[in-house]
PDB file of C-alpha atoms in Angstrom:
ATOM      1  CA  MET A   1       0.000   0.000   0.000  1.00 39.00           C
ATOM      2  CA  ILE A   2       1.368   3.408  -1.002  1.00 44.00           C
ATOM      3  CA  ASP A   3       1.116   6.265   1.524  1.00 43.00           C
ATOM      4  CA  THR A   4      -0.793   9.127  -0.107  1.00 44.00           C
ATOM      5  CA  GLU A   5      -1.830  11.225   2.881  1.00 46.00           C
ATOM      6  CA  LEU A   6       0.252  14.334   2.247  1.00 48.00           C
ATOM      7  CA  GLY A   7      -1.481  16.895   0.065  1.00 51.00           C
ATOM      8  CA  SER A   8      -3.852  14.498  -1.682  1.00 69.00           C
ATOM      9  CA  SER A   9      -7.170  15.807  -2.959  1.00 73.00           C
ATOM     10  CA  PRO A  10      -9.822  15.660  -0.214  1.00 68.00           C
ATOM     11  CA  ASN A  11     -12.308  14.648  -2.930  1.00 80.00           C
ATOM     12  CA  PRO A  12     -10.580  12.424  -5.506  1.00 81.00           C
ATOM     13  CA  ALA A  13     -13.655  12.093  -7.744  1.00 89.00           C
ATOM     14  CA  GLN A  14     -14.289  15.647  -8.888  1.00 96.00           C
ATOM     15  CA  ARG A  15     -14.289  17.774 -12.022  1.00 97.00           C
ATOM     16  CA  ILE A  16     -11.033  19.715 -12.402  1.00 98.00           C
ATOM     17  CA  ALA A  17     -10.852  22.855 -14.528  1.00 98.00           C
ATOM     18  CA  HIS A  18      -8.293  22.172 -17.261  1.00 98.00           C
ATOM     19  CA  ARG A  19      -5.716  24.979 -17.574  1.00 98.00           C
ATOM     20  CA  GLY A  20      -7.679  27.104 -15.153  1.00 98.00           C
ATOM     21  CA  GLY A  21     -10.895  27.793 -16.997  1.00 97.00           C
ATOM     22  CA  GLY A  22     -11.385  25.133 -19.629  1.00 96.00           C
ATOM     23  CA  SER A  23     -13.006  26.578 -22.736  1.00 96.00           C
ATOM     24  CA  LEU A  24     -14.384  29.639 -20.936  1.00 97.00           C
ATOM     25  CA  ALA A  25     -11.300  31.871 -21.034  1.00 98.00           C
ATOM     26  CA  PRO A  26      -7.692  31.998 -22.277  1.00 99.00           C
ATOM     27  CA  GLU A  27      -5.800  29.064 -20.828  1.00 99.00           C
ATOM     28  CA  ASN A  28      -3.436  29.446 -17.882  1.00 99.00           C
ATOM     29  CA  THR A  29      -4.484  33.027 -17.116  1.00 99.00           C
ATOM     30  CA  LEU A  30      -6.021  34.601 -14.042  1.00 99.00           C
ATOM     31  CA  ALA A  31      -9.130  35.231 -16.147  1.00 99.00           C
ATOM     32  CA  ALA A  32      -9.363  31.475 -16.647  1.00 99.00           C
ATOM     33  CA  PHE A  33      -9.276  30.802 -12.925  1.00 98.00           C
ATOM     34  CA  CYS A  34     -11.864  33.505 -12.302  1.00 98.00           C
ATOM     35  CA  ALA A  35     -14.108  31.887 -14.918  1.00 98.00           C
ATOM     36  CA  GLY A  36     -13.644  28.507 -13.277  1.00 97.00           C
ATOM     37  CA  LEU A  37     -14.473  29.909  -9.861  1.00 97.00           C
ATOM     38  CA  ASP A  38     -17.560  31.628 -11.277  1.00 96.00           C
ATOM     39  CA  ALA A  39     -18.635  28.293 -12.787  1.00 96.00           C
ATOM     40  CA  GLY A  40     -18.524  26.748  -9.321  1.00 95.00           C
ATOM     41  CA  LEU A  41     -15.379  24.651  -9.716  1.00 96.00           C
ATOM     42  CA  THR A  42     -13.298  23.948  -6.624  1.00 96.00           C
ATOM     43  CA  ALA A  43     -10.419  22.089  -8.311  1.00 98.00           C
ATOM     44  CA  PHE A  44      -8.052  23.466 -10.934  1.00 98.00           C
ATOM     45  CA  GLU A  45      -5.110  22.418 -13.090  1.00 99.00           C
ATOM     46  CA  CYS A  46      -2.473  24.618 -14.691  1.00 99.00           C
ATOM     47  CA  ASP A  47       0.946  24.337 -16.323  1.00 99.00           C
ATOM     48  CA  VAL A  48       4.065  25.825 -14.731  1.00 99.00           C
ATOM     49  CA  LYS A  49       7.313  26.738 -16.494  1.00 99.00           C
ATOM     50  CA  LEU A  50      10.379  28.735 -15.426  1.00 99.00           C
ATOM     51  CA  SER A  51      11.580  32.019 -16.888  1.00 99.00           C
ATOM     52  CA  ALA A  52      15.236  32.574 -17.759  1.00 99.00           C
ATOM     53  CA  ASP A  53      15.722  34.174 -14.343  1.00 99.00           C
ATOM     54  CA  GLY A  54      13.939  31.407 -12.443  1.00 98.00           C
ATOM     55  CA  VAL A  55      10.437  32.814 -11.929  1.00 99.00           C
ATOM     56  CA  PRO A  56       7.675  30.169 -12.123  1.00 99.00           C
ATOM     57  CA  PHE A  57       4.868  31.239 -14.476  1.00 99.00           C
ATOM     58  CA  LEU A  58       1.842  29.698 -16.156  1.00 99.00           C
ATOM     59  CA  LEU A  59       2.150  28.474 -19.759  1.00 99.00           C
ATOM     60  CA  HIS A  60       1.643  25.151 -21.515  1.00 99.00           C
ATOM     61  CA  ASP A  61       3.812  25.341 -24.633  1.00 99.00           C
ATOM     62  CA  ASP A  62       7.554  25.805 -25.005  1.00 99.00           C
ATOM     63  CA  LEU A  63       6.794  28.645 -27.420  1.00 99.00           C
ATOM     64  CA  LEU A  64       4.707  31.746 -26.821  1.00 99.00           C
ATOM     65  CA  ASP A  65       3.269  31.775 -30.337  1.00 99.00           C
ATOM     66  CA  ARG A  66       0.055  29.729 -29.995  1.00 99.00           C
ATOM     67  CA  THR A  67      -1.548  31.456 -27.023  1.00 99.00           C
ATOM     68  CA  THR A  68       0.029  34.919 -26.855  1.00 99.00           C
ATOM     69  CA  THR A  69       0.840  37.890 -29.079  1.00 97.00           C
ATOM     70  CA  ALA A  70       4.570  37.279 -28.548  1.00 99.00           C
ATOM     71  CA  SER A  71       6.816  34.655 -30.113  1.00 99.00           C
ATOM     72  CA  GLY A  72       9.827  32.537 -29.279  1.00 99.00           C
ATOM     73  CA  ARG A  73      10.781  30.206 -26.473  1.00 99.00           C
ATOM     74  CA  ALA A  74       9.297  31.408 -23.210  1.00 99.00           C
ATOM     75  CA  SER A  75      11.936  29.920 -20.917  1.00 99.00           C
ATOM     76  CA  TRP A  76      14.672  31.940 -22.616  1.00 99.00           C
ATOM     77  CA  LYS A  77      13.065  35.242 -21.634  1.00 99.00           C
ATOM     78  CA  PRO A  78      13.320  37.011 -18.266  1.00 99.00           C
ATOM     79  CA  TRP A  79      10.173  37.460 -16.232  1.00 99.00           C
ATOM     80  CA  SER A  80      10.265  41.235 -16.771  1.00 99.00           C
ATOM     81  CA  ARG A  81       9.527  40.585 -20.457  1.00 99.00           C
ATOM     82  CA  LEU A  82       7.096  37.714 -19.990  1.00 99.00           C
ATOM     83  CA  ALA A  83       5.021  39.724 -17.527  1.00 99.00           C
ATOM     84  CA  ARG A  84       4.172  42.204 -20.299  1.00 98.00           C
ATOM     85  CA  VAL A  85       3.000  39.599 -22.821  1.00 98.00           C
ATOM     86  CA  ASP A  86      -0.681  39.612 -23.841  1.00 99.00           C
ATOM     87  CA  ALA A  87      -2.044  36.105 -23.197  1.00 99.00           C
ATOM     88  CA  GLY A  88      -5.698  36.880 -23.848  1.00 99.00           C
ATOM     89  CA  ARG A  89      -6.195  38.541 -27.218  1.00 98.00           C
ATOM     90  CA  LYS A  90      -5.595  35.435 -29.347  1.00 98.00           C
ATOM     91  CA  PHE A  91      -8.348  33.603 -27.484  1.00 98.00           C
ATOM     92  CA  ASP A  92     -10.806  36.469 -27.854  1.00 98.00           C
ATOM     93  CA  PRO A  93     -10.266  40.231 -28.276  1.00 98.00           C
ATOM     94  CA  ARG A  94     -12.436  40.714 -25.181  1.00 98.00           C
ATOM     95  CA  PHE A  95      -9.540  39.330 -23.149  1.00 98.00           C
ATOM     96  CA  GLY A  96      -6.979  41.680 -24.660  1.00 98.00           C
ATOM     97  CA  GLY A  97      -4.530  42.850 -22.034  1.00 98.00           C
ATOM     98  CA  GLU A  98      -4.727  39.651 -19.984  1.00 99.00           C
ATOM     99  CA  ARG A  99      -1.141  38.872 -18.969  1.00 99.00           C
ATOM    100  CA  ILE A 100       0.842  35.718 -18.372  1.00 99.00           C
ATOM    101  CA  PRO A 101       0.563  35.168 -14.613  1.00 99.00           C
ATOM    102  CA  SER A 102       3.360  34.134 -12.315  1.00 99.00           C
ATOM    103  CA  LEU A 103       2.794  31.313  -9.854  1.00 99.00           C
ATOM    104  CA  ALA A 104       2.798  33.984  -7.150  1.00 99.00           C
ATOM    105  CA  ASP A 105      -0.028  35.781  -8.976  1.00 99.00           C
ATOM    106  CA  LEU A 106      -2.061  32.581  -8.934  1.00 99.00           C
ATOM    107  CA  ALA A 107      -1.392  31.987  -5.246  1.00 99.00           C
ATOM    108  CA  GLY A 108      -2.629  35.489  -4.515  1.00 98.00           C
ATOM    109  CA  LEU A 109      -5.788  34.986  -6.556  1.00 98.00           C
ATOM    110  CA  VAL A 110      -6.858  31.746  -4.890  1.00 97.00           C
ATOM    111  CA  ALA A 111      -5.921  32.795  -1.356  1.00 96.00           C
ATOM    112  CA  GLY A 112      -9.089  32.697   0.698  1.00 89.00           C
ATOM    113  CA  HIS A 113     -10.813  30.273  -1.680  1.00 95.00           C
ATOM    114  CA  GLU A 114     -11.190  26.639  -0.664  1.00 94.00           C
ATOM    115  CA  VAL A 115      -9.753  25.162  -3.845  1.00 97.00           C
ATOM    116  CA  TRP A 116      -7.472  22.275  -4.748  1.00 97.00           C
ATOM    117  CA  LEU A 117      -4.724  22.935  -7.290  1.00 98.00           C
ATOM    118  CA  ASN A 118      -2.744  20.654  -9.544  1.00 99.00           C
ATOM    119  CA  LEU A 119       0.452  22.343 -10.711  1.00 99.00           C
ATOM    120  CA  GLU A 120       1.849  20.520 -13.728  1.00 99.00           C
ATOM    121  CA  ILE A 121       5.596  21.081 -14.026  1.00 99.00           C
ATOM    122  CA  LYS A 122       6.342  21.570 -17.745  1.00 99.00           C
ATOM    123  CA  PRO A 123      10.064  21.432 -18.567  1.00 99.00           C
ATOM    124  CA  ASP A 124      10.823  22.308 -22.171  1.00 98.00           C
ATOM    125  CA  THR A 125      10.374  19.268 -24.388  1.00 98.00           C
ATOM    126  CA  ASP A 126      14.076  19.122 -25.309  1.00 98.00           C
ATOM    127  CA  ALA A 127      15.383  19.628 -21.762  1.00 98.00           C
ATOM    128  CA  GLY A 128      17.853  17.060 -20.464  1.00 99.00           C
ATOM    129  CA  ALA A 129      17.222  15.059 -17.311  1.00 99.00           C
ATOM    130  CA  ALA A 130      19.333  17.339 -15.096  1.00 99.00           C
ATOM    131  CA  LEU A 131      17.460  20.446 -16.232  1.00 98.00           C
ATOM    132  CA  GLN A 132      14.107  18.706 -15.803  1.00 99.00           C
ATOM    133  CA  ALA A 133      15.050  17.799 -12.239  1.00 99.00           C
ATOM    134  CA  ASP A 134      16.174  21.360 -11.543  1.00 99.00           C
ATOM    135  CA  TRP A 135      12.866  22.747 -12.789  1.00 99.00           C
ATOM    136  CA  GLY A 136      10.979  20.325 -10.569  1.00 99.00           C
ATOM    137  CA  LEU A 137      13.067  21.299  -7.570  1.00 99.00           C
ATOM    138  CA  ARG A 138      12.665  25.045  -8.108  1.00 99.00           C
ATOM    139  CA  VAL A 139       8.934  24.946  -8.822  1.00 99.00           C
ATOM    140  CA  ALA A 140       8.403  22.798  -5.728  1.00 99.00           C
ATOM    141  CA  ARG A 141      10.390  25.179  -3.536  1.00 99.00           C
ATOM    142  CA  GLN A 142       8.287  28.102  -4.702  1.00 99.00           C
ATOM    143  CA  ALA A 143       5.068  26.153  -4.157  1.00 99.00           C
ATOM    144  CA  VAL A 144       6.088  25.392  -0.578  1.00 99.00           C
ATOM    145  CA  ARG A 145       6.805  29.069   0.031  1.00 98.00           C
ATOM    146  CA  LEU A 146       3.657  30.386  -1.653  1.00 98.00           C
ATOM    147  CA  TRP A 147       1.264  27.959   0.032  1.00 98.00           C
ATOM    148  CA  ALA A 148       2.930  27.949   3.452  1.00 97.00           C
ATOM    149  CA  GLY A 149       0.220  27.709   6.086  1.00 94.00           C
ATOM    150  CA  SER A 150      -2.553  27.045   3.579  1.00 95.00           C
ATOM    151  CA  PRO A 151      -5.006  24.352   4.698  1.00 92.00           C
ATOM    152  CA  GLN A 152      -5.147  22.994   1.136  1.00 94.00           C
ATOM    153  CA  GLN A 153      -1.732  22.276  -0.347  1.00 97.00           C
ATOM    154  CA  PRO A 154      -1.226  21.899  -4.110  1.00 98.00           C
ATOM    155  CA  CYS A 155      -0.339  18.695  -5.907  1.00 98.00           C
ATOM    156  CA  LEU A 156       2.728  18.700  -8.174  1.00 99.00           C
ATOM    157  CA  SER A 157       2.447  16.629 -11.340  1.00 99.00           C
ATOM    158  CA  SER A 158       4.549  16.037 -14.431  1.00 99.00           C
ATOM    159  CA  PHE A 159       5.153  13.694 -17.343  1.00 99.00           C
ATOM    160  CA  SER A 160       8.831  14.029 -16.404  1.00 99.00           C
ATOM    161  CA  ILE A 161      10.159  11.563 -13.841  1.00 99.00           C
ATOM    162  CA  PRO A 162      13.291  13.710 -13.250  1.00 99.00           C
ATOM    163  CA  ALA A 163      11.060  16.736 -12.553  1.00 99.00           C
ATOM    164  CA  LEU A 164       9.102  14.705 -10.013  1.00 99.00           C
ATOM    165  CA  GLN A 165      12.359  13.529  -8.439  1.00 99.00           C
ATOM    166  CA  GLY A 166      13.414  17.156  -8.062  1.00 99.00           C
ATOM    167  CA  ALA A 167      10.046  18.028  -6.558  1.00 99.00           C
ATOM    168  CA  GLN A 168      10.304  15.107  -4.156  1.00 99.00           C
ATOM    169  CA  GLN A 169      13.720  16.308  -3.005  1.00 99.00           C
ATOM    170  CA  ALA A 170      12.598  19.900  -2.483  1.00 99.00           C
ATOM    171  CA  ALA A 171       9.101  19.318  -1.128  1.00 99.00           C
ATOM    172  CA  PRO A 172       8.566  15.787   0.181  1.00 98.00           C
ATOM    173  CA  GLY A 173       5.428  16.963   1.969  1.00 97.00           C
ATOM    174  CA  LEU A 174       3.593  17.972  -1.207  1.00 98.00           C
ATOM    175  CA  ALA A 175       1.603  15.369  -3.102  1.00 98.00           C
ATOM    176  CA  ARG A 176       3.035  14.223  -6.424  1.00 99.00           C
ATOM    177  CA  ALA A 177       1.292  12.744  -9.448  1.00 99.00           C
ATOM    178  CA  TRP A 178       2.752  11.124 -12.546  1.00 99.00           C
ATOM    179  CA  LEU A 179       1.196  11.904 -15.916  1.00 99.00           C
ATOM    180  CA  CYS A 180       1.170   9.052 -18.434  1.00 97.00           C
ATOM    181  CA  GLU A 181      -0.367   8.670 -21.852  1.00 93.00           C
ATOM    182  CA  ARG A 182       0.050   4.898 -21.479  1.00 94.00           C
ATOM    183  CA  LEU A 183       0.892   3.288 -18.157  1.00 95.00           C
ATOM    184  CA  PRO A 184       4.074   1.177 -18.396  1.00 96.00           C
ATOM    185  CA  ALA A 185       4.477  -2.210 -16.752  1.00 95.00           C
ATOM    186  CA  ARG A 186       6.819  -0.726 -14.122  1.00 96.00           C
ATOM    187  CA  TRP A 187       4.305   1.826 -12.842  1.00 98.00           C
ATOM    188  CA  ARG A 188       4.171   0.378  -9.321  1.00 98.00           C
ATOM    189  CA  GLU A 189       7.952   0.664  -9.026  1.00 98.00           C
ATOM    190  CA  VAL A 190       7.828   4.311 -10.133  1.00 98.00           C
ATOM    191  CA  ALA A 191       4.935   5.057  -7.774  1.00 98.00           C
ATOM    192  CA  LEU A 192       6.835   3.644  -4.811  1.00 98.00           C
ATOM    193  CA  ALA A 193      10.125   5.363  -5.661  1.00 98.00           C
ATOM    194  CA  LEU A 194       8.462   8.764  -6.055  1.00 99.00           C
ATOM    195  CA  ASP A 195       6.002   8.202  -3.171  1.00 98.00           C
ATOM    196  CA  LEU A 196       3.207   9.204  -5.530  1.00 99.00           C
ATOM    197  CA  ALA A 197      -0.218  10.259  -4.344  1.00 98.00           C
ATOM    198  CA  ALA A 198      -1.876   9.838  -7.744  1.00 98.00           C
ATOM    199  CA  LEU A 199      -1.635   8.808 -11.364  1.00 99.00           C
ATOM    200  CA  HIS A 200      -2.966  11.086 -14.102  1.00 99.00           C
ATOM    201  CA  LEU A 201      -3.805   9.035 -17.183  1.00 98.00           C
ATOM    202  CA  ASP A 202      -5.263   9.532 -20.621  1.00 98.00           C
ATOM    203  CA  ALA A 203      -8.960   8.783 -20.238  1.00 97.00           C
ATOM    204  CA  SER A 204      -8.750   6.022 -22.848  1.00 96.00           C
ATOM    205  CA  GLN A 205      -6.552   4.046 -20.432  1.00 96.00           C
ATOM    206  CA  CYS A 206      -9.055   4.186 -17.567  1.00 98.00           C
ATOM    207  CA  THR A 207     -10.766   0.836 -17.967  1.00 97.00           C
ATOM    208  CA  PRO A 208     -12.660  -0.622 -15.000  1.00 98.00           C
ATOM    209  CA  ALA A 209      -9.872  -3.156 -14.461  1.00 98.00           C
ATOM    210  CA  LEU A 210      -7.104  -0.556 -14.421  1.00 98.00           C
ATOM    211  CA  ILE A 211      -9.107   1.776 -12.191  1.00 98.00           C
ATOM    212  CA  ALA A 212      -9.529  -1.016  -9.659  1.00 98.00           C
ATOM    213  CA  GLU A 213      -5.853  -1.974  -9.889  1.00 98.00           C
ATOM    214  CA  VAL A 214      -4.598   1.580  -9.312  1.00 98.00           C
ATOM    215  CA  GLN A 215      -7.023   2.267  -6.478  1.00 98.00           C
ATOM    216  CA  ALA A 216      -6.067  -1.023  -4.819  1.00 98.00           C
ATOM    217  CA  GLN A 217      -2.525   0.372  -4.521  1.00 97.00           C
ATOM    218  CA  GLY A 218      -3.873   3.293  -2.476  1.00 97.00           C
ATOM    219  CA  LEU A 219      -3.383   5.791  -5.306  1.00 98.00           C
ATOM    220  CA  GLN A 220      -5.818   8.433  -6.435  1.00 98.00           C
ATOM    221  CA  LEU A 221      -6.563   8.372 -10.162  1.00 98.00           C
ATOM    222  CA  ARG A 222      -7.421  11.282 -12.460  1.00 98.00           C
ATOM    223  CA  ALA A 223      -8.186  11.211 -16.184  1.00 98.00           C
ATOM    224  CA  TYR A 224      -7.486  13.801 -18.873  1.00 98.00           C
ATOM    225  CA  THR A 225      -9.047  15.501 -20.818  1.00 98.00           C
ATOM    226  CA  VAL A 226     -12.711  14.480 -20.662  1.00 98.00           C
ATOM    227  CA  ASP A 227     -15.555  16.615 -22.026  1.00 97.00           C
ATOM    228  CA  ASP A 228     -18.237  14.056 -22.905  1.00 97.00           C
ATOM    229  CA  PRO A 229     -20.894  14.180 -20.130  1.00 97.00           C
ATOM    230  CA  GLY A 230     -21.454  10.422 -20.172  1.00 97.00           C
ATOM    231  CA  GLU A 231     -17.755   9.667 -19.858  1.00 98.00           C
ATOM    232  CA  VAL A 232     -17.379  12.255 -17.100  1.00 97.00           C
ATOM    233  CA  ALA A 233     -20.233  10.599 -15.199  1.00 97.00           C
ATOM    234  CA  ARG A 234     -18.743   7.109 -15.653  1.00 97.00           C
ATOM    235  CA  LEU A 235     -15.359   8.122 -14.325  1.00 98.00           C
ATOM    236  CA  LEU A 236     -16.688  10.125 -11.396  1.00 98.00           C
ATOM    237  CA  ALA A 237     -18.904   7.198 -10.383  1.00 98.00           C
ATOM    238  CA  ALA A 238     -15.788   5.006 -10.362  1.00 98.00           C
ATOM    239  CA  GLY A 239     -13.995   7.409  -8.019  1.00 98.00           C
ATOM    240  CA  VAL A 240     -11.806   8.938 -10.737  1.00 98.00           C
ATOM    241  CA  GLY A 241     -11.142  12.669 -10.952  1.00 98.00           C
ATOM    242  CA  VAL A 242     -11.641  14.299 -14.346  1.00 98.00           C
ATOM    243  CA  PHE A 243      -9.702  17.119 -15.995  1.00 98.00           C
ATOM    244  CA  THR A 244     -12.200  18.862 -18.256  1.00 98.00           C
ATOM    245  CA  ASP A 245     -12.659  21.856 -20.528  1.00 98.00           C
ATOM    246  CA  ALA A 246     -16.467  21.562 -20.332  1.00 96.00           C
ATOM    247  CA  LEU A 247     -16.966  23.679 -17.250  1.00 93.00           C
ATOM    248  CA  ALA A 248     -20.501  24.717 -18.080  1.00 80.00           C
ATOM    249  CA  ALA A 249     -21.662  21.080 -18.085  1.00 56.00           C
TER     250      ALA A 249
END
């Protein structure tokens, strides 16, 4: 049995706002989290990267081009430049002027709200193992500082095992979750080594047999990204959390 007490979600089977606000607002922005809160969500997911000068901020892609009016690799730019980037206009002109938020900005926004957060550590896709581990360590340290004293601690997740190892070193008291498109045969070994609280799997992998197997190990299970109401209902009934863009459902 794997110990998952520290920082696990108090309600494993719940809808989780994907990238802050699902389809309601520009992803990974404060506007997204506000939209999610207004929709009644109490659990949120976002992506965390590091600026060139080590400031954790919210962005999914390596490049700024898809979601912002800027271009180029985000992690190569200092926070002073990233903080001025418009992250809303490409989604909808109504959100023009919405900025890339830092992790500290997010912590300030949710302070006072009873919400659960999943912070996905997103090293650049070509980062080596040492850099991935360093990102995990530094994001975890900042999370510990920003949520010090909070009754609801965030969960740190990543596809990157080195990033999770770094997070484990820096913040052993924060819950960790491993993201997998397809669960490998050695998943129990990884879960034990990283003292995982949860697995985050592609919804297509969440068969009744696998759900039972994961839960029997004492792990929470969450599925991404699920928008079909029937599939959401099936997973929630099985005790599986659901990352979703369909917040109005």
